[in-house]
C-alpha cells in the first residue's frame, strides 16, 4: 500500500463550500495529505475542518467571489489547488415552470458563475504554480435533469462545458482541470433536498439508496478520495475528464 500522507506537502489549496458535506471532506482529505487549506462558506458547521483556515463570504455574487479570492491569496500567498465545490438549489415540486426567474439566476450564480469568477480571480496565481490543478464539483446522471431541480441541473451542465473548455485552454500552461460528479451522497444539504422528494413520494428518507446499483448512498469521503487523486501528482496526466462517483448510477442505473 502506498503512503499518501505527505502527497500535498507544500501545496496550497482553496475549497469553496468547505464548511460541511463534500467540501469539508475534500478539505480534510487535503489537510491529511499535508496541504495548507483555506475553505470558504457563509458559516461554519459541525463538520467544518478545524485544521483549515475559514473565510466567511457569499460566493454567489461577483463581489463576494472576488473578495474571497483576494483573501485566499493574502492568507496562502499563492495557490496550487482550487476546488470549486460550493453549490445548492431549492426544489420546486411544481416542475420547471414553477421555478421563479430569480431562482434560475441564483442557481447559475452559485452553481456555475461562482466557479468561473473564482477561477478567473485566482488564475494569475495558479499560473505561478508548477503543478496547478482545478477540480469542479458538478452534478449529473438521472437526478440532474429532474424538473423540480432543472435550474440546478442546467447550471451544472454549464459548469461541465466550462470545465472542458477551460481544460483545453489551460493545458498548454500545464494547469489541469477536471470535474467530479457525485451521485447520491449523504450530506446535510443534499439530505434536505432529498427529503423534499421522499416526503412527496411518501417513502422513507433512506429509500433512495435502493436506486444505486452498488446498493447504498455514498459518503463524502468517497468523493473526496477521487478529488484528491485528481488534485495530486498521481493524476498528473489527467485533464478534461468528468469522473462520476455515484455507485454506478449514471452508467448502469437504468440499464
Ligand atoms: N451530496 C450530493 O448528493 C451531491 C450530489 C451531486 C452533486 N453535489 C454537489 O456537491 C457539492 C457539495 O454539496 P453538498 O452535498 O456537500 O452540500 P452541502 O452539505 O449543502 O454543502 C454546501 C457547501 O457550500 C456552502 N455554500 C452554499 N451556498 C453558499 C454561498 N452562497 N456562498 C458560499 N458558500 C456557500 C455551504 O456553506 P454555507 O451554507 O454555510 O454557506 C457548504 O459549505 C455541490 O456543488 C453539490 O451541487 C452533491
Coordinates of C-alpha atoms and ligand atoms in Angstrom, one line a residue:
X1 CA 0.0 0.0 0.0
X2 CA 1.4 3.4 -1.0
X3 CA 1.7 6.1 1.7
X4 CA -0.1 9.2 0.5
X5 CA 0.2 11.0 3.9
X6 CA 2.6 13.7 2.5
X7 CA 1.4 13.9 -1.1
X8 CA 0.1 17.5 -0.7
X9 CA 3.0 18.7 1.5
X10 CA 4.0 22.3 0.5
X11 CA 0.8 22.7 -1.6
X12 CA -1.7 25.4 -1.1
X13 CA -5.4 24.7 -1.6
X14 CA -8.7 26.5 -1.6
X15 CA -12.0 24.6 -1.3
X16 CA -15.2 26.6 -1.8
X17 CA -18.1 25.5 0.3
X18 CA -15.6 23.6 2.5
X19 CA -17.6 24.2 5.7
X20 CA -19.6 21.0 5.5
X21 CA -20.6 18.0 3.4
X22 CA -18.4 17.0 0.4
X23 CA -16.4 20.2 0.6
X24 CA -15.5 19.6 4.2
X25 CA -14.4 16.0 3.4
X26 CA -12.3 17.3 0.5
X27 CA -10.7 19.9 2.7
X28 CA -10.0 17.3 5.4
X29 CA -8.5 14.9 2.8
X30 CA -6.2 17.6 1.5
X31 CA -5.2 18.5 5.1
X32 CA -4.5 14.8 5.8
X33 CA -2.2 14.8 2.8
X34 CA -0.2 17.8 4.2
X35 CA -1.7 20.7 2.3
X36 CA -2.3 24.2 3.6
X37 CA -6.0 24.6 3.1
X38 CA -8.4 27.6 3.1
X39 CA -12.1 27.0 3.0
X40 CA -15.0 29.4 2.4
X41 CA -18.7 29.4 3.2
X42 CA -21.3 31.7 4.7
X43 CA -21.0 30.0 8.1
X44 CA -19.2 27.2 9.9
X45 CA -20.9 24.0 10.7
X46 CA -20.4 20.9 12.9
X47 CA -18.2 19.1 10.4
X48 CA -16.1 22.2 9.4
X49 CA -12.5 21.0 9.4
X50 CA -10.6 22.7 12.3
X51 CA -7.3 22.5 10.5
X52 CA -8.3 24.7 7.6
X53 CA -8.4 28.5 7.6
X54 CA -12.1 29.6 7.3
X55 CA -13.0 32.6 5.3
X56 CA -16.6 33.8 5.6
X57 CA -18.3 35.0 2.5
X58 CA -21.1 34.6 -0.1
X59 CA -19.5 33.2 -3.2
X60 CA -22.7 33.6 -5.3
X61 CA -22.0 37.3 -6.1
X62 CA -19.3 38.9 -8.2
X63 CA -18.0 41.0 -5.3
X64 CA -18.3 38.0 -2.9
X65 CA -16.2 35.7 -5.1
X66 CA -13.6 38.4 -5.8
X67 CA -13.3 39.3 -2.2
X68 CA -12.9 35.6 -1.2
X69 CA -10.2 35.1 -3.9
X70 CA -8.3 38.2 -2.6
X71 CA -8.4 36.9 1.0
X72 CA -7.3 33.4 -0.1
X73 CA -4.2 34.9 -1.7
X74 CA -3.5 37.1 1.3
X75 CA -3.7 34.0 3.5
X76 CA -1.9 31.5 1.4
X77 CA 0.5 33.7 -0.6
X78 CA -0.2 31.6 -3.7
X79 CA -2.3 28.7 -4.8
X80 CA -1.8 25.3 -6.3
X81 CA -5.2 23.6 -5.9
X82 CA -8.6 25.1 -6.5
X83 CA -11.7 23.1 -5.7
X84 CA -14.9 24.8 -6.9
X85 CA -17.4 22.9 -4.8
X86 CA -20.0 25.3 -3.4
X87 CA -23.4 24.6 -4.8
X88 CA -27.1 24.1 -3.9
X89 CA -30.6 24.8 -5.0
X90 CA -34.2 24.8 -3.9
X91 CA -36.6 22.1 -5.1
X92 CA -39.8 23.1 -6.9
X93 CA -42.1 20.2 -7.0
X94 CA -44.4 22.1 -9.3
X95 CA -41.9 21.5 -12.1
X96 CA -39.5 23.7 -14.1
X97 CA -42.2 26.4 -14.9
X98 CA -42.7 26.8 -11.2
X99 CA -39.1 27.9 -10.7
X100 CA -39.1 31.7 -10.4
X101 CA -36.8 33.6 -12.7
X102 CA -34.7 34.9 -9.8
X103 CA -34.0 31.3 -8.7
X104 CA -32.8 30.4 -12.2
X105 CA -30.4 33.4 -11.8
X106 CA -29.4 32.3 -8.3
X107 CA -28.8 28.8 -9.4
X108 CA -26.5 30.0 -12.2
X109 CA -24.7 32.4 -9.9
X110 CA -24.0 29.8 -7.2
X111 CA -23.5 26.6 -9.2
X112 CA -21.8 27.9 -12.3
X113 CA -20.7 31.5 -12.2
X114 CA -19.1 31.3 -8.8
X115 CA -16.7 28.8 -10.3
X116 CA -16.0 31.0 -13.3
X117 CA -15.4 34.1 -11.1
X118 CA -13.3 32.3 -8.5
X119 CA -11.2 30.7 -11.2
X120 CA -10.7 33.9 -13.1
X121 CA -9.7 35.8 -9.9
X122 CA -7.2 33.0 -9.0
X123 CA -5.8 32.2 -12.4
X124 CA -2.8 34.5 -12.4
X125 CA -1.7 32.9 -9.1
X126 CA -2.5 29.4 -10.4
X127 CA -0.2 30.1 -13.4
X128 CA 2.6 30.7 -11.0
X129 CA 2.3 27.2 -9.6
X130 CA 4.5 24.4 -11.0
X131 CA 1.6 21.9 -10.9
X132 CA -1.7 23.6 -10.6
X133 CA -5.0 21.6 -10.6
X134 CA -8.6 22.7 -10.6
X135 CA -11.4 20.3 -9.8
X136 CA -15.0 21.4 -10.3
X137 CA -17.8 19.6 -8.4
X138 CA -20.8 19.0 -10.7
X139 CA -23.9 17.0 -10.7
X140 CA -25.2 14.7 -13.3
X141 CA -26.8 11.4 -14.2
X142 CA -30.5 10.7 -13.8
X143 CA -31.1 13.2 -11.0
X144 CA -29.6 16.3 -12.6
X145 CA -32.4 16.9 -15.0
X146 CA -35.3 16.3 -12.8
X147 CA -37.9 19.0 -13.4
X148 CA -38.0 20.3 -9.8
X149 CA -34.2 20.9 -9.9
X150 CA -33.8 21.9 -13.6
X151 CA -32.3 25.3 -12.7
X152 CA -29.6 23.5 -10.7
X153 CA -29.1 20.8 -13.4
X154 CA -28.8 23.4 -16.2
X155 CA -26.3 25.4 -14.2
X156 CA -24.2 22.2 -13.6
X157 CA -24.4 21.4 -17.3
X158 CA -22.9 24.8 -18.0
X159 CA -20.2 24.1 -15.4
X160 CA -19.4 20.8 -17.3
X161 CA -19.0 22.7 -20.6
X162 CA -16.9 25.4 -18.9
X163 CA -14.6 22.8 -17.3
X164 CA -13.9 21.1 -20.6
X165 CA -13.2 24.3 -22.4
X166 CA -11.0 25.5 -19.5
X167 CA -9.1 22.2 -19.6
X168 CA -8.3 22.7 -23.3
X169 CA -7.4 26.4 -22.8
X170 CA -5.1 25.8 -19.8
X171 CA -3.5 22.5 -21.0
X172 CA -0.6 24.4 -22.6
X173 CA 0.1 26.1 -19.3
X174 CA 0.1 22.6 -17.6
X175 CA -2.9 23.5 -15.5
X176 CA -5.2 20.5 -15.2
X177 CA -8.9 20.9 -15.0
X178 CA -11.2 18.0 -14.1
X179 CA -14.8 17.6 -13.0
X180 CA -16.1 15.2 -10.3
X181 CA -19.8 14.4 -10.4
X182 CA -21.1 12.9 -7.2
X183 CA -24.2 10.7 -7.1
X184 CA -26.5 10.4 -4.1
X185 CA -24.1 11.3 -1.3
X186 CA -25.0 11.7 2.3
X187 CA -24.5 15.4 3.3
X188 CA -26.5 17.9 5.3
X189 CA -27.5 20.0 2.2
X190 CA -28.4 17.1 -0.1
X191 CA -30.2 15.2 2.6
X192 CA -32.5 18.3 3.0
X193 CA -33.1 18.3 -0.8
X194 CA -33.8 14.6 -1.0
X195 CA -36.3 14.8 2.0
X196 CA -38.5 17.1 -0.1
X197 CA -38.7 14.3 -2.7
X198 CA -39.1 11.4 -0.3
X199 CA -41.8 13.2 1.6
X200 CA -43.7 13.9 -1.6
X201 CA -43.4 10.3 -2.6
X202 CA -44.3 9.1 0.8
X203 CA -41.3 6.8 1.1
X204 CA -38.7 6.7 3.9
X205 CA -35.7 9.0 3.6
X206 CA -33.3 6.1 3.1
X207 CA -35.2 4.7 0.2
X208 CA -33.1 6.4 -2.4
X209 CA -30.1 4.1 -1.6
X210 CA -32.0 1.4 -3.4
X211 CA -31.8 3.2 -6.7
X212 CA -28.0 2.9 -6.6
X213 CA -26.5 -0.1 -8.4
X214 CA -24.0 -0.6 -5.6
X215 CA -26.9 -0.7 -3.2
X216 CA -26.4 2.3 -1.0
X217 CA -25.8 6.1 -0.9
X218 CA -22.3 7.4 -1.0
X219 CA -20.2 9.0 1.7
X220 CA -18.5 12.4 1.2
X221 CA -15.1 10.8 1.8
X222 CA -15.6 8.5 -1.1
X223 CA -15.9 11.6 -3.4
X224 CA -13.0 13.4 -1.7
X225 CA -10.8 10.4 -2.4
X226 CA -11.3 10.9 -6.2
X227 CA -10.8 14.7 -5.9
X228 CA -7.6 14.0 -4.1
X229 CA -6.4 11.8 -6.9
X230 CA -7.1 14.4 -9.5
X231 CA -5.5 17.2 -7.4
X232 CA -2.4 15.2 -6.7
X233 CA 0.6 14.3 -8.8
X234 CA -1.0 10.8 -9.1
X235 CA -3.4 12.5 -11.5
X236 CA -0.6 14.4 -13.4
X237 CA -1.6 13.1 -16.8
X238 CA -5.4 13.6 -16.4
X239 CA -7.2 16.6 -17.6
X240 CA -10.6 17.4 -19.2
X241 CA -12.3 14.4 -17.6
X242 CA -15.6 14.1 -15.7
X243 CA -15.4 11.4 -13.1
X244 CA -18.8 10.0 -11.8
X245 CA -18.5 8.9 -8.2
X246 CA -22.0 7.5 -7.9
X247 CA -22.1 3.8 -7.1
X248 CA -22.8 3.1 -10.8
X249 CA -26.0 5.1 -11.1
X250 CA -25.3 7.2 -14.2
X251 CA -23.6 4.5 -16.2
X252 CA -25.7 1.4 -15.4
X253 CA -28.5 2.6 -13.1
X254 CA -31.3 2.4 -15.7
X255 CA -29.9 -0.3 -17.9
Ligands
LIG1 N1 -24.4 15.4 -1.8 C1 -24.9 15.0 -3.0 O1 -25.7 14.0 -3.1 C2 -24.5 15.7 -4.3 C3 -24.8 15.2 -5.5 C4 -24.4 15.8 -6.7 C5 -23.7 17.0 -6.6 N2 -23.4 17.5 -5.4 C6 -22.6 18.7 -5.4 O2 -21.6 18.7 -4.4 C7 -21.3 20.0 -3.9 C8 -21.3 19.9 -2.4 O3 -22.7 19.6 -2.0 P1 -23.0 19.0 -0.6 O4 -24.0 17.9 -0.8 O5 -21.8 18.8 0.2 O6 -23.9 20.3 0.0 P2 -24.0 21.0 1.4 O7 -23.9 20.0 2.5 O8 -25.2 21.9 1.4 O9 -22.6 21.9 1.5 C9 -22.6 23.0 0.6 C10 -21.4 23.9 1.0 O10 -21.4 25.1 0.2 C11 -21.6 26.3 1.0 N3 -22.4 27.3 0.3 C12 -23.7 27.1 -0.1 N4 -24.1 28.3 -0.6 C13 -23.1 29.2 -0.5 C14 -22.9 30.5 -0.8 N5 -23.9 31.3 -1.4 N6 -21.7 31.1 -0.6 C15 -20.7 30.4 0.0 N7 -20.8 29.1 0.3 C16 -22.0 28.5 0.1 C17 -22.2 25.7 2.3 O11 -22.0 26.5 3.5 P3 -23.0 27.7 3.9 O12 -24.4 27.2 3.6 O13 -22.7 27.9 5.4 O14 -22.6 28.9 3.1 C18 -21.5 24.4 2.4 O15 -20.2 24.6 3.0 C19 -22.3 20.9 -4.5 O16 -21.7 21.6 -5.6 C20 -23.4 20.0 -5.0 O17 -24.1 20.5 -6.1 C21 -23.8 16.9 -4.2

